[in-house]
PDB file of C-alpha atoms in Angstrom:
ATOM      1  CA  MET A   1      96.117 115.647  78.285  1.00  0.00           C
ATOM      2  CA  GLU A   2      98.917 116.105  80.791  1.00  0.00           C
ATOM      3  CA  TRP A   3      97.174 119.163  82.515  1.00  0.00           C
ATOM      4  CA  PHE A   4      93.695 116.963  82.875  1.00  0.00           C
ATOM      5  CA  SER A   5      95.693 113.890  84.322  1.00  0.00           C
ATOM      6  CA  GLY A   6      97.211 116.216  86.890  1.00  0.00           C
ATOM      7  CA  LEU A   7      93.849 117.340  88.619  1.00  0.00           C
ATOM      8  CA  ASP A   8      92.152 116.126  91.501  1.00  0.00           C
ATOM      9  CA  PRO A   9      89.946 113.061  90.431  1.00  0.00           C
ATOM     10  CA  ALA A  10      86.927 114.606  91.985  1.00  0.00           C
ATOM     11  CA  LEU A  11      87.646 117.668  89.504  1.00  0.00           C
ATOM     12  CA  GLN A  12      88.389 115.289  86.797  1.00  0.00           C
ATOM     13  CA  ALA A  13      84.875 113.487  87.434  1.00  0.00           C
ATOM     14  CA  LEU A  14      83.122 116.833  87.459  1.00  0.00           C
ATOM     15  CA  ILE A  15      84.410 118.019  83.952  1.00  0.00           C
ATOM     16  CA  ALA A  16      83.797 114.299  82.467  1.00  0.00           C
ATOM     17  CA  GLY A  17      79.979 114.391  83.973  1.00  0.00           C
ATOM     18  CA  SER A  18      79.839 118.062  82.722  1.00  0.00           C
ATOM     19  CA  PHE A  19      80.733 116.875  79.124  1.00  0.00           C
ATOM     20  CA  THR A  20      78.137 114.256  79.154  1.00  0.00           C
ATOM     21  CA  TRP A  21      75.631 116.635  80.780  1.00  0.00           C
ATOM     22  CA  GLY A  22      76.451 118.760  77.525  1.00  0.00           C
ATOM     23  CA  ILE A  23      75.809 116.133  75.004  1.00  0.00           C
ATOM     24  CA  THR A  24      72.286 115.612  76.608  1.00  0.00           C
ATOM     25  CA  ALA A  25      71.777 119.393  76.379  1.00  0.00           C
ATOM     26  CA  LEU A  26      73.010 119.056  72.617  1.00  0.00           C
ATOM     27  CA  GLY A  27      70.390 116.135  71.899  1.00  0.00           C
ATOM     28  CA  ALA A  28      67.531 118.391  73.615  1.00  0.00           C
ATOM     29  CA  ALA A  29      68.625 121.541  71.502  1.00  0.00           C
ATOM     30  CA  LEU A  30      67.026 119.809  68.544  1.00  0.00           C
ATOM     31  CA  VAL A  31      63.806 121.093  69.760  1.00  0.00           C
ATOM     32  CA  PHE A  32      64.628 124.392  68.523  1.00  0.00           C
ATOM     33  CA  PHE A  33      64.861 123.024  64.627  1.00  0.00           C
ATOM     34  CA  SER A  34      61.952 120.359  65.025  1.00  0.00           C
ATOM     35  CA  ARG A  35      58.938 119.269  66.537  1.00  0.00           C
ATOM     36  CA  SER A  36      59.764 115.511  65.824  1.00  0.00           C
ATOM     37  CA  MET A  37      62.220 112.867  64.784  1.00  0.00           C
ATOM     38  CA  ASP A  38      61.777 109.931  62.334  1.00  0.00           C
ATOM     39  CA  ARG A  39      60.597 107.001  64.833  1.00  0.00           C
ATOM     40  CA  ARG A  40      63.060 104.748  63.278  1.00  0.00           C
ATOM     41  CA  LEU A  41      66.182 107.055  63.627  1.00  0.00           C
ATOM     42  CA  LEU A  42      65.357 107.445  67.341  1.00  0.00           C
ATOM     43  CA  ASP A  43      64.989 103.794  68.053  1.00  0.00           C
ATOM     44  CA  ALA A  44      68.503 103.271  66.316  1.00  0.00           C
ATOM     45  CA  MET A  45      69.936 105.588  68.490  1.00  0.00           C
ATOM     46  CA  LEU A  46      68.190 104.439  71.573  1.00  0.00           C
ATOM     47  CA  GLY A  47      69.760 100.834  70.617  1.00  0.00           C
ATOM     48  CA  PHE A  48      73.261 102.697  70.284  1.00  0.00           C
ATOM     49  CA  ALA A  49      72.908 103.851  73.639  1.00  0.00           C
ATOM     50  CA  ALA A  50      71.954 100.419  74.970  1.00  0.00           C
ATOM     51  CA  GLY A  51      75.067  98.885  73.285  1.00  0.00           C
ATOM     52  CA  VAL A  52      77.208 101.384  74.452  1.00  0.00           C
ATOM     53  CA  MET A  53      76.051 100.904  78.055  1.00  0.00           C
ATOM     54  CA  ILE A  54      76.445  97.038  77.769  1.00  0.00           C
ATOM     55  CA  ALA A  55      80.090  97.411  76.499  1.00  0.00           C
ATOM     56  CA  ALA A  56      81.168 100.229  79.409  1.00  0.00           C
ATOM     57  CA  SER A  57      79.834  97.676  81.917  1.00  0.00           C
ATOM     58  CA  VAL A  58      82.100  95.267  80.942  1.00  0.00           C
ATOM     59  CA  TRP A  59      84.917  96.494  79.469  1.00  0.00           C
ATOM     60  CA  SER A  60      85.392  99.719  81.676  1.00  0.00           C
ATOM     61  CA  LEU A  61      83.699  98.565  84.985  1.00  0.00           C
ATOM     62  CA  LEU A  62      83.516  94.600  85.230  1.00  0.00           C
ATOM     63  CA  LEU A  63      86.626  93.730  84.098  1.00  0.00           C
ATOM     64  CA  PRO A  64      88.610  96.363  85.949  1.00  0.00           C
ATOM     65  CA  ALA A  65      86.891  94.989  89.349  1.00  0.00           C
ATOM     66  CA  ILE A  66      87.840  91.712  88.627  1.00  0.00           C
ATOM     67  CA  GLU A  67      91.600  92.774  87.941  1.00  0.00           C
ATOM     68  CA  LEU A  68      91.658  95.142  91.018  1.00  0.00           C
ATOM     69  CA  SER A  69      90.490  92.683  93.422  1.00  0.00           C
ATOM     70  CA  ARG A  70      92.941  90.261  91.983  1.00  0.00           C
ATOM     71  CA  GLU A  71      95.987  92.444  92.037  1.00  0.00           C
ATOM     72  CA  ARG A  72      94.904  92.910  95.719  1.00  0.00           C
ATOM     73  CA  GLY A  73      95.222  89.150  96.388  1.00  0.00           C
ATOM     74  CA  GLY A  74      91.480  88.850  96.583  1.00  0.00           C
ATOM     75  CA  ASN A  75      88.973  86.768  95.212  1.00  0.00           C
ATOM     76  CA  GLY A  76      88.347  88.097  91.623  1.00  0.00           C
ATOM     77  CA  TRP A  77      84.624  87.133  90.705  1.00  0.00           C
ATOM     78  CA  LEU A  78      83.436  87.997  94.639  1.00  0.00           C
ATOM     79  CA  PRO A  79      83.778  91.960  94.478  1.00  0.00           C
ATOM     80  CA  ALA A  80      82.128  91.792  90.568  1.00  0.00           C
ATOM     81  CA  VAL A  81      79.309  89.778  91.866  1.00  0.00           C
ATOM     82  CA  VAL A  82      78.056  91.073  94.726  1.00  0.00           C
ATOM     83  CA  GLY A  83      78.477  94.867  93.465  1.00  0.00           C
ATOM     84  CA  PHE A  84      76.908  94.175  90.208  1.00  0.00           C
ATOM     85  CA  LEU A  85      73.807  92.925  91.965  1.00  0.00           C
ATOM     86  CA  LEU A  86      73.839  95.240  94.562  1.00  0.00           C
ATOM     87  CA  GLY A  87      73.984  98.057  91.772  1.00  0.00           C
ATOM     88  CA  GLY A  88      70.822  96.169  89.897  1.00  0.00           C
ATOM     89  CA  ALA A  89      69.000  95.852  93.197  1.00  0.00           C
ATOM     90  CA  ALA A  90      69.277  99.810  93.970  1.00  0.00           C
ATOM     91  CA  LEU A  91      67.920 100.736  90.653  1.00  0.00           C
ATOM     92  CA  ARG A  92      64.804  98.257  91.363  1.00  0.00           C
ATOM     93  CA  LEU A  93      64.231 100.040  94.246  1.00  0.00           C
ATOM     94  CA  GLY A  94      64.478 103.586  92.609  1.00  0.00           C
ATOM     95  CA  ASP A  95      62.037 102.117  89.672  1.00  0.00           C
ATOM     96  CA  ARG A  96      59.828 100.632  92.345  1.00  0.00           C
ATOM     97  CA  TRP A  97      59.275 104.099  94.636  1.00  0.00           C
ATOM     98  CA  LEU A  98      60.677 107.115  92.340  1.00  0.00           C
ATOM     99  CA  PRO A  99      57.665 108.756  90.342  1.00  0.00           C
ATOM    100  CA  HIS A 100      58.767 108.254  86.669  1.00  0.00           C
ATOM    101  CA  LEU A 101      57.277 107.795  83.331  1.00  0.00           C
ATOM    102  CA  HIS A 102      59.052 106.612  80.563  1.00  0.00           C
ATOM    103  CA  PRO A 103      59.009 108.098  77.055  1.00  0.00           C
ATOM    104  CA  GLY A 104      56.631 107.225  74.598  1.00  0.00           C
ATOM    105  CA  LEU A 105      54.061 105.706  77.351  1.00  0.00           C
ATOM    106  CA  SER A 106      50.590 107.080  78.410  1.00  0.00           C
ATOM    107  CA  MET A 107      50.111 108.658  81.967  1.00  0.00           C
ATOM    108  CA  ASP A 108      48.228 105.860  83.240  1.00  0.00           C
ATOM    109  CA  ARG A 109      51.394 103.720  82.792  1.00  0.00           C
ATOM    110  CA  ALA A 110      53.568 105.952  85.124  1.00  0.00           C
ATOM    111  CA  GLU A 111      55.554 104.020  87.532  1.00  0.00           C
ATOM    112  CA  GLY A 112      56.742 104.473  91.183  1.00  0.00           C
ATOM    113  CA  ILE A 113      54.565 105.980  94.157  1.00  0.00           C
ATOM    114  CA  ARG A 114      51.428 108.100  92.860  1.00  0.00           C
ATOM    115  CA  THR A 115      51.987 111.698  92.529  1.00  0.00           C
ATOM    116  CA  GLN A 116      50.132 114.537  90.782  1.00  0.00           C
ATOM    117  CA  TRP A 117      53.293 115.074  89.050  1.00  0.00           C
ATOM    118  CA  GLN A 118      53.222 116.520  85.488  1.00  0.00           C
ATOM    119  CA  ARG A 119      54.009 114.257  82.559  1.00  0.00           C
ATOM    120  CA  ALA A 120      57.004 116.519  81.908  1.00  0.00           C
ATOM    121  CA  THR A 121      58.328 115.925  85.269  1.00  0.00           C
ATOM    122  CA  LEU A 122      57.634 112.468  85.141  1.00  0.00           C
ATOM    123  CA  LEU A 123      59.921 111.998  81.970  1.00  0.00           C
ATOM    124  CA  VAL A 124      62.736 113.875  83.524  1.00  0.00           C
ATOM    125  CA  MET A 125      62.576 111.659  86.318  1.00  0.00           C
ATOM    126  CA  ALA A 126      62.612 108.382  84.239  1.00  0.00           C
ATOM    127  CA  ILE A 127      65.815 109.439  82.483  1.00  0.00           C
ATOM    128  CA  THR A 128      67.319 110.809  85.789  1.00  0.00           C
ATOM    129  CA  LEU A 129      67.103 107.631  87.148  1.00  0.00           C
ATOM    130  CA  HIS A 130      69.261 106.276  84.062  1.00  0.00           C
ATOM    131  CA  ASN A 131      72.042 109.195  84.240  1.00  0.00           C
ATOM    132  CA  ILE A 132      72.728 108.374  88.205  1.00  0.00           C
ATOM    133  CA  PRO A 133      74.527 105.021  87.091  1.00  0.00           C
ATOM    134  CA  GLU A 134      76.289 106.693  84.499  1.00  0.00           C
ATOM    135  CA  GLY A 135      77.501 109.477  86.335  1.00  0.00           C
ATOM    136  CA  LEU A 136      78.632 107.057  89.011  1.00  0.00           C
ATOM    137  CA  ALA A 137      80.474 105.075  86.729  1.00  0.00           C
ATOM    138  CA  ILE A 138      82.420 107.970  85.433  1.00  0.00           C
ATOM    139  CA  GLY A 139      83.223 108.954  88.941  1.00  0.00           C
ATOM    140  CA  VAL A 140      84.365 105.380  90.120  1.00  0.00           C
ATOM    141  CA  ALA A 141      86.403 105.269  86.762  1.00  0.00           C
ATOM    142  CA  PHE A 142      88.398 108.233  87.546  1.00  0.00           C
ATOM    143  CA  GLY A 143      88.702 107.452  91.199  1.00  0.00           C
ATOM    144  CA  ALA A 144      90.175 103.762  90.003  1.00  0.00           C
ATOM    145  CA  ALA A 145      92.587 105.762  87.587  1.00  0.00           C
ATOM    146  CA  ASP A 146      93.934 107.724  90.491  1.00  0.00           C
ATOM    147  CA  SER A 147      94.382 104.392  92.597  1.00  0.00           C
ATOM    148  CA  GLY A 148      97.548 103.768  90.552  1.00  0.00           C
ATOM    149  CA  MET A 149      96.563 100.317  89.916  1.00  0.00           C
ATOM    150  CA  ALA A 150      97.670  98.727  86.652  1.00  0.00           C
ATOM    151  CA  SER A 151      94.047  97.357  85.514  1.00  0.00           C
ATOM    152  CA  ALA A 152      92.694 101.262  85.744  1.00  0.00           C
ATOM    153  CA  SER A 153      93.833 103.964  83.365  1.00  0.00           C
ATOM    154  CA  MET A 154      93.200 107.765  82.616  1.00  0.00           C
ATOM    155  CA  THR A 155      93.014 107.005  79.351  1.00  0.00           C
ATOM    156  CA  GLY A 156      90.013 104.379  80.029  1.00  0.00           C
ATOM    157  CA  ALA A 157      88.383 106.625  82.245  1.00  0.00           C
ATOM    158  CA  ILE A 158      88.030 109.452  79.551  1.00  0.00           C
ATOM    159  CA  ALA A 159      86.975 106.480  76.937  1.00  0.00           C
ATOM    160  CA  LEU A 160      84.160 105.643  79.335  1.00  0.00           C
ATOM    161  CA  ALA A 161      83.217 109.449  79.701  1.00  0.00           C
ATOM    162  CA  VAL A 162      83.488 110.033  75.933  1.00  0.00           C
ATOM    163  CA  GLY A 163      81.149 106.669  75.432  1.00  0.00           C
ATOM    164  CA  ILE A 164      78.632 107.570  77.812  1.00  0.00           C
ATOM    165  CA  GLY A 165      78.583 111.038  76.261  1.00  0.00           C
ATOM    166  CA  LEU A 166      77.566 109.696  72.735  1.00  0.00           C
ATOM    167  CA  GLN A 167      74.888 107.605  74.375  1.00  0.00           C
ATOM    168  CA  ASN A 168      73.182 110.552  76.068  1.00  0.00           C
ATOM    169  CA  PHE A 169      72.586 112.536  73.070  1.00  0.00           C
ATOM    170  CA  PRO A 170      69.459 110.242  72.328  1.00  0.00           C
ATOM    171  CA  GLU A 171      68.133 110.523  75.836  1.00  0.00           C
ATOM    172  CA  GLY A 172      68.204 114.039  75.645  1.00  0.00           C
ATOM    173  CA  VAL A 173      65.811 113.771  72.281  1.00  0.00           C
ATOM    174  CA  ALA A 174      63.541 111.395  73.658  1.00  0.00           C
ATOM    175  CA  VAL A 175      62.471 113.616  76.560  1.00  0.00           C
ATOM    176  CA  ALA A 176      62.555 117.119  74.722  1.00  0.00           C
ATOM    177  CA  LEU A 177      60.897 116.068  71.290  1.00  0.00           C
ATOM    178  CA  PRO A 178      58.047 114.330  72.540  1.00  0.00           C
ATOM    179  CA  LEU A 179      57.549 117.137  74.649  1.00  0.00           C
ATOM    180  CA  ARG A 180      57.788 119.689  71.851  1.00  0.00           C
ATOM    181  CA  GLY A 181      55.230 117.301  69.580  1.00  0.00           C
ATOM    182  CA  GLU A 182      52.474 117.603  72.684  1.00  0.00           C
ATOM    183  CA  GLY A 183      52.779 121.252  72.153  1.00  0.00           C
ATOM    184  CA  VAL A 184      55.014 122.383  74.980  1.00  0.00           C
ATOM    185  CA  GLY A 185      57.098 125.348  74.017  1.00  0.00           C
ATOM    186  CA  ARG A 186      60.981 124.814  72.811  1.00  0.00           C
ATOM    187  CA  PHE A 187      62.668 126.551  75.477  1.00  0.00           C
ATOM    188  CA  ARG A 188      60.758 124.497  78.241  1.00  0.00           C
ATOM    189  CA  SER A 189      61.294 121.366  76.288  1.00  0.00           C
ATOM    190  CA  PHE A 190      64.760 121.936  75.841  1.00  0.00           C
ATOM    191  CA  TRP A 191      64.824 122.871  79.891  1.00  0.00           C
ATOM    192  CA  TYR A 192      63.351 119.686  80.763  1.00  0.00           C
ATOM    193  CA  GLY A 193      65.443 117.620  78.057  1.00  0.00           C
ATOM    194  CA  GLN A 194      68.860 118.905  79.945  1.00  0.00           C
ATOM    195  CA  LEU A 195      67.443 118.957  83.098  1.00  0.00           C
ATOM    196  CA  SER A 196      67.427 115.171  83.095  1.00  0.00           C
ATOM    197  CA  ALA A 197      71.404 115.047  82.954  1.00  0.00           C
ATOM    198  CA  VAL A 198      72.330 117.386  85.660  1.00  0.00           C
ATOM    199  CA  VAL A 199      72.533 114.674  88.114  1.00  0.00           C
ATOM    200  CA  GLU A 200      75.501 113.328  86.341  1.00  0.00           C
ATOM    201  CA  PRO A 201      78.005 115.676  87.267  1.00  0.00           C
ATOM    202  CA  VAL A 202      76.898 115.454  91.077  1.00  0.00           C
ATOM    203  CA  ALA A 203      76.941 111.412  90.687  1.00  0.00           C
ATOM    204  CA  ALA A 204      80.081 111.443  88.981  1.00  0.00           C
ATOM    205  CA  VAL A 205      81.844 113.543  91.755  1.00  0.00           C
ATOM    206  CA  LEU A 206      80.485 111.634  94.652  1.00  0.00           C
ATOM    207  CA  GLY A 207      81.624 108.111  92.960  1.00  0.00           C
ATOM    208  CA  ALA A 208      85.171 109.426  92.447  1.00  0.00           C
ATOM    209  CA  ALA A 209      84.931 110.926  96.316  1.00  0.00           C
ATOM    210  CA  ALA A 210      84.007 107.491  97.501  1.00  0.00           C
ATOM    211  CA  VAL A 211      86.557 105.528  95.893  1.00  0.00           C
ATOM    212  CA  VAL A 212      89.385 107.846  96.912  1.00  0.00           C
ATOM    213  CA  PHE A 213      88.763 108.124 100.542  1.00  0.00           C
ATOM    214  CA  VAL A 214      87.705 104.606 100.820  1.00  0.00           C
ATOM    215  CA  ARG A 215      89.616 102.380  98.395  1.00  0.00           C
ATOM    216  CA  PRO A 216      89.137  98.812  99.522  1.00  0.00           C
ATOM    217  CA  ILE A 217      85.470  99.611  98.018  1.00  0.00           C
ATOM    218  CA  LEU A 218      86.630 100.375  94.973  1.00  0.00           C
ATOM    219  CA  PRO A 219      86.010  96.703  92.924  1.00  0.00           C
ATOM    220  CA  TYR A 220      82.455  96.847  94.556  1.00  0.00           C
ATOM    221  CA  SER A 221      82.154 100.316  93.375  1.00  0.00           C
ATOM    222  CA  LEU A 222      82.838  99.715  89.589  1.00  0.00           C
ATOM    223  CA  ALA A 223      80.862  96.680  89.833  1.00  0.00           C
ATOM    224  CA  PHE A 224      77.844  98.193  91.413  1.00  0.00           C
ATOM    225  CA  ALA A 225      77.713 100.832  88.535  1.00  0.00           C
ATOM    226  CA  ALA A 226      77.873  98.117  86.074  1.00  0.00           C
ATOM    227  CA  GLY A 227      74.917  96.529  87.609  1.00  0.00           C
ATOM    228  CA  ALA A 228      72.834  99.628  87.953  1.00  0.00           C
ATOM    229  CA  MET A 229      74.016 100.537  84.061  1.00  0.00           C
ATOM    230  CA  ILE A 230      72.576  96.870  82.879  1.00  0.00           C
ATOM    231  CA  TYR A 231      69.427  97.350  84.997  1.00  0.00           C
ATOM    232  CA  VAL A 232      68.935 100.319  82.694  1.00  0.00           C
ATOM    233  CA  VAL A 233      69.382  98.797  79.734  1.00  0.00           C
ATOM    234  CA  VAL A 234      67.665  95.824  79.969  1.00  0.00           C
ATOM    235  CA  GLU A 235      64.647  97.313  82.039  1.00  0.00           C
ATOM    236  CA  GLU A 236      64.116 100.364  79.831  1.00  0.00           C
ATOM    237  CA  LEU A 237      66.401 101.013  76.792  1.00  0.00           C
ATOM    238  CA  ILE A 238      66.092  98.071  74.808  1.00  0.00           C
ATOM    239  CA  PRO A 239      62.377  97.599  75.504  1.00  0.00           C
ATOM    240  CA  GLU A 240      61.532 101.158  74.620  1.00  0.00           C
ATOM    241  CA  SER A 241      63.753 101.059  71.279  1.00  0.00           C
ATOM    242  CA  GLN A 242      61.886  97.638  70.287  1.00  0.00           C
ATOM    243  CA  GLN A 243      58.148  98.603  70.789  1.00  0.00           C
ATOM    244  CA  HIS A 244      57.341 100.521  67.713  1.00  0.00           C
ATOM    245  CA  GLY A 245      57.946  97.555  65.353  1.00  0.00           C
ATOM    246  CA  ASN A 246      61.642  98.639  64.639  1.00  0.00           C
ATOM    247  CA  ASP A 247      63.204  95.468  66.013  1.00  0.00           C
ATOM    248  CA  ASP A 248      66.001  94.750  63.600  1.00  0.00           C
ATOM    249  CA  LEU A 249      66.826  98.591  63.325  1.00  0.00           C
ATOM    250  CA  ALA A 250      67.168  98.701  66.917  1.00  0.00           C
ATOM    251  CA  THR A 251      69.134  95.559  67.254  1.00  0.00           C
ATOM    252  CA  LEU A 252      71.625  96.526  64.849  1.00  0.00           C
ATOM    253  CA  GLY A 253      71.804  99.901  66.761  1.00  0.00           C
ATOM    254  CA  THR A 254      72.717  97.875  69.671  1.00  0.00           C
ATOM    255  CA  MET A 255      75.330  95.990  68.026  1.00  0.00           C
ATOM    256  CA  GLY A 256      76.776  99.169  66.650  1.00  0.00           C
ATOM    257  CA  GLY A 257      76.929 100.995  70.055  1.00  0.00           C
ATOM    258  CA  PHE A 258      78.687  97.959  71.857  1.00  0.00           C
ATOM    259  CA  ALA A 259      81.034  97.958  68.767  1.00  0.00           C
ATOM    260  CA  VAL A 260      81.996 101.299  69.112  1.00  0.00           C
ATOM    261  CA  MET A 261      82.519 101.262  72.844  1.00  0.00           C
ATOM    262  CA  MET A 262      84.259  98.429  73.034  1.00  0.00           C
ATOM    263  CA  LEU A 263      86.700 100.360  70.236  1.00  0.00           C
ATOM    264  CA  LEU A 264      87.193 103.044  72.387  1.00  0.00           C
ATOM    265  CA  ASP A 265      87.731 101.158  75.624  1.00  0.00           C
ATOM    266  CA  VAL A 266      90.319  98.666  73.863  1.00  0.00           C
ATOM    267  CA  SER A 267      92.020 101.345  71.700  1.00  0.00           C
ATOM    268  CA  LEU A 268      92.247 104.116  74.582  1.00  0.00           C
ATOM    269  CA  GLY A 269      92.168 101.712  77.679  1.00  0.00           C
TER     270      GLY A 269
END
């Protein structure tokens, strides 16, 4: 831990983002062993991912944003509310304009501007849209830890990275296995599955660099990442996990994911 704590926050964010990318690749690697996954299990895993993201948004991002603002003598709620709404608005714009297709849907339900992109590309773009706020969240958490403020800790940032890594596994599965089930080759399915998370290390470094060089925006940055992640959960993860008749199982998965992330953040942070 000491060697890691001594690194530049941008490098810490890069390592953490690479870890979450690796977990996504691990999920995508299931295509080498199977063409499909039991829908009940996948819906439970997607629900788990939603629970992790909700808890991370609250304990790792919104509450530290409020505390940081108060430590600086500011209004605790203002940066949290403004940043949260801006994060949701940014994802709404991306959802509106970026061509993408959520897993399990037919091509006629693709969102964003109309293109001639193939199904695999649209699936990757959908999960990539998820992963941008996750990478930013990791980056701003490590940037906050470097600020030296009491409300932001290195162990809390690491807990956030671990939690996001856990929920990235089903995201890799959700891209790769449907492609494999449609007859796409193993290596190509794996490639598209892991490709969706390549953006996380990049977004993590950008997030860390932004808050290190412009520290007054740190509370807004934390809340922005939270708003973006909550948008993804409500718009995509929860509906996707409950559209196949496994509502109760997906809900229990969400409760479990929330509890696990809360445990990680409170015990380590």
